[in-house]
Amino acid sequence: MVKDIGIDLGTVNTLINIKGQGIVLDEPSVVAVNQLTKEPIAFGKTANDMIGRTSQDIEIVFPLKGGVIADFDATMAMVDHFVKKLKITSVLTKPDMLICVPTSITDVERKAIINMAEQSGAKRVYVEDEPKVAAVGSGLNIFIPSGNMIIDLGGGTTDIAVISLGSTVVSKSIKIAGDQMDEDIIRYVKENYELLIGDVMAEKVKKKLARATPDIEPASMRVSGRDLATGLPVTKTIKSDDISEAIATTLDTIIATAAGVLEKTPPELSSDIMFKGIYLTGGGALIKGIEGLFSEALGVKVIVPENPLQSVALGAGDLLEKLNSKTGFWTSIKRLFTSRQIFINPTGRENNQGAAVRVEGRSASVPKSDSATKQVGKNDHAHHTTDDKEKHEDLPQEDQLAVREEQLPSNTSVKDTTEEVSDDTINHAETGSDSSEQETENNSEETKESATEKPSNSSEENSEKLS
Ligand SMILES: Nc1ncnc2c1ncn2[C@@H]1O[C@H](COP(=O)(O)OP(=O)(O)OP(=O)(O)O)[C@@H](O)[C@H]1O
Ligand SMILES: [Mg+2]
């Protein structure tokens, strides 16, 4: 049986959810490349453990930057490696792949991702906005006419979106997130302690010491690096207050961006958000006290779901289940003739080709009484009219769903294989890299914004749209 997969291809972490099995892979987005042969030699955790500890012959590559592919070959090799590890592809079995991307992604970046997925053995490629998927993974029903606001604070990007009826109404994506905080910490420690620390140490310090509000118990940590004056290894004690000061500007920028999104949100949706709160996902949601800080600054309660690092991957599993929630002979036949590429949420694209029809049903992650709405593109043959809907209204909810989603099959239950991110104090010496060398991405704010969602443009003839 073909196992469709959802991939949260993050700047820092890549997670894969197999439909029906849950999250089966959770590894850092890192590749180690042999500089002599130019061949990748390690991926994920193995490559991550090599950071700062390699000879000149091995280069550590972070194939994604700001949530998009920065090094195509390395991304391709990494995804290929992860997919092969799962043993789900063969000549005869090609899975559909749902890839989650930042809202600001350009057409070129989107095509690169589709291309990469196809080369990794995907039969059809679905591309969806991260905040939307994170909302589903947080248990929100985004398909009803009600406003939902998500802030996905990841490693490379902070994606903020207001979603209603399955579509993004207002969104903003900035390339300021966890990685920026690591750079802030490197710079702060250099300027205030004359100590040079590396990225890995900076991230450990952040996880251990960062606190967004003063009511959180402060901590301190012995941090080793290179003394700027002597050039020798040295250990100094860094406190929570240092880190709070270091990352304050970055947190303020994220808050200001979220406030900007709220300002552009239509009043009806704002009142829904006031009532439900803002959902904060991504690794940044684990900063201690961050929900209190955001909540006070934005005047709206902020909720961090149980596994914020896994929200996107969990949501991808739910959406896959929804997309293929019914299998049958006709579905299989039809799938042979439908498109290779389906854009579930065509944000920021031009050229909407063709009318869409609605398919209504229940969101996979919400109680049965809630309804979900999807739009199916003109190439999909399962057209449902209002009459169809009325005709089936007397059926039990589950059957209505079956009727309305006859082409969407399934059997998924999401298994939670959470891997806790350890934030143990580690005091070993680390070769610091000069932070000034790493500041090129600083404040490179993505300005792309969608006040109302624009339809997608697929260059492929047979593209199909769901939103
Ligand atoms: N306990 C923690 N405290 C603070 N930050 C944390 C914690 N755990 C993880 N992070 C940070 O979260 C970020 C990774 O989050 P996530 O996996 O959501 O990003 P990503 O999906 O890979 O990136 P993006 O979505 O931007 O492409 C890193 O910057 C990491 O340092
Ligand atoms: Mg992410």
JSON list of N, CA and C and ligand atoms in Angstrom, two decimals, residues 8 10-11 130 152 154-155 157 282 312, ligand 2:
[
{"chain": "A", "resi": 8, "resn": "ASP", "atom": "N", "xyz": [7.37, 18.45, 7.10]},
{"chain": "A", "resi": 8, "resn": "ASP", "atom": "CA", "xyz": [7.63, 19.80, 7.61]},
{"chain": "A", "resi": 8, "resn": "ASP", "atom": "C", "xyz": [9.11, 20.04, 7.36]},
{"chain": "A", "resi": 10, "resn": "GLY", "atom": "N", "xyz": [11.68, 22.16, 7.65]},
{"chain": "A", "resi": 10, "resn": "GLY", "atom": "CA", "xyz": [12.00, 23.39, 8.36]},
{"chain": "A", "resi": 10, "resn": "GLY", "atom": "C", "xyz": [13.45, 23.80, 8.20]},
{"chain": "A", "resi": 11, "resn": "THR", "atom": "N", "xyz": [13.72, 25.07, 8.50]},
{"chain": "A", "resi": 11, "resn": "THR", "atom": "CA", "xyz": [15.08, 25.59, 8.43]},
{"chain": "A", "resi": 11, "resn": "THR", "atom": "C", "xyz": [15.98, 24.84, 9.42]},
{"chain": "A", "resi": 130, "resn": "GLU", "atom": "N", "xyz": [2.63, 26.84, 6.11]},
{"chain": "A", "resi": 130, "resn": "GLU", "atom": "CA", "xyz": [2.95, 26.32, 7.45]},
{"chain": "A", "resi": 130, "resn": "GLU", "atom": "C", "xyz": [1.96, 26.73, 8.53]},
{"chain": "A", "resi": 152, "resn": "ASP", "atom": "N", "xyz": [3.72, 31.11, 14.00]},
{"chain": "A", "resi": 152, "resn": "ASP", "atom": "CA", "xyz": [4.63, 29.96, 13.98]},
{"chain": "A", "resi": 152, "resn": "ASP", "atom": "C", "xyz": [6.05, 30.50, 14.05]},
{"chain": "A", "resi": 154, "resn": "GLY", "atom": "N", "xyz": [9.51, 29.71, 14.17]},
{"chain": "A", "resi": 154, "resn": "GLY", "atom": "CA", "xyz": [10.43, 28.60, 13.91]},
{"chain": "A", "resi": 154, "resn": "GLY", "atom": "C", "xyz": [11.88, 29.00, 14.07]},
{"chain": "A", "resi": 155, "resn": "GLY", "atom": "N", "xyz": [12.75, 28.38, 13.28]},
{"chain": "A", "resi": 155, "resn": "GLY", "atom": "CA", "xyz": [14.16, 28.69, 13.35]},
{"chain": "A", "resi": 155, "resn": "GLY", "atom": "C", "xyz": [14.53, 29.82, 12.40]},
{"chain": "A", "resi": 157, "resn": "THR", "atom": "N", "xyz": [12.09, 31.38, 10.13]},
{"chain": "A", "resi": 157, "resn": "THR", "atom": "CA", "xyz": [11.01, 32.33, 9.85]},
{"chain": "A", "resi": 157, "resn": "THR", "atom": "C", "xyz": [9.99, 32.37, 10.98]},
{"chain": "A", "resi": 282, "resn": "GLY", "atom": "N", "xyz": [5.80, 26.27, 16.80]},
{"chain": "A", "resi": 282, "resn": "GLY", "atom": "CA", "xyz": [7.22, 26.33, 16.42]},
{"chain": "A", "resi": 282, "resn": "GLY", "atom": "C", "xyz": [8.08, 26.29, 17.67]},
{"chain": "A", "resi": 312, "resn": "VAL", "atom": "N", "xyz": [3.21, 21.51, 12.98]},
{"chain": "A", "resi": 312, "resn": "VAL", "atom": "CA", "xyz": [3.09, 21.45, 11.52]},
{"chain": "A", "resi": 312, "resn": "VAL", "atom": "C", "xyz": [3.03, 19.99, 11.04]},
{"chain": "B", "resi": 2, "resn": "MG", "atom": "MG", "xyz": [8.69, 25.41, 10.84]}
]
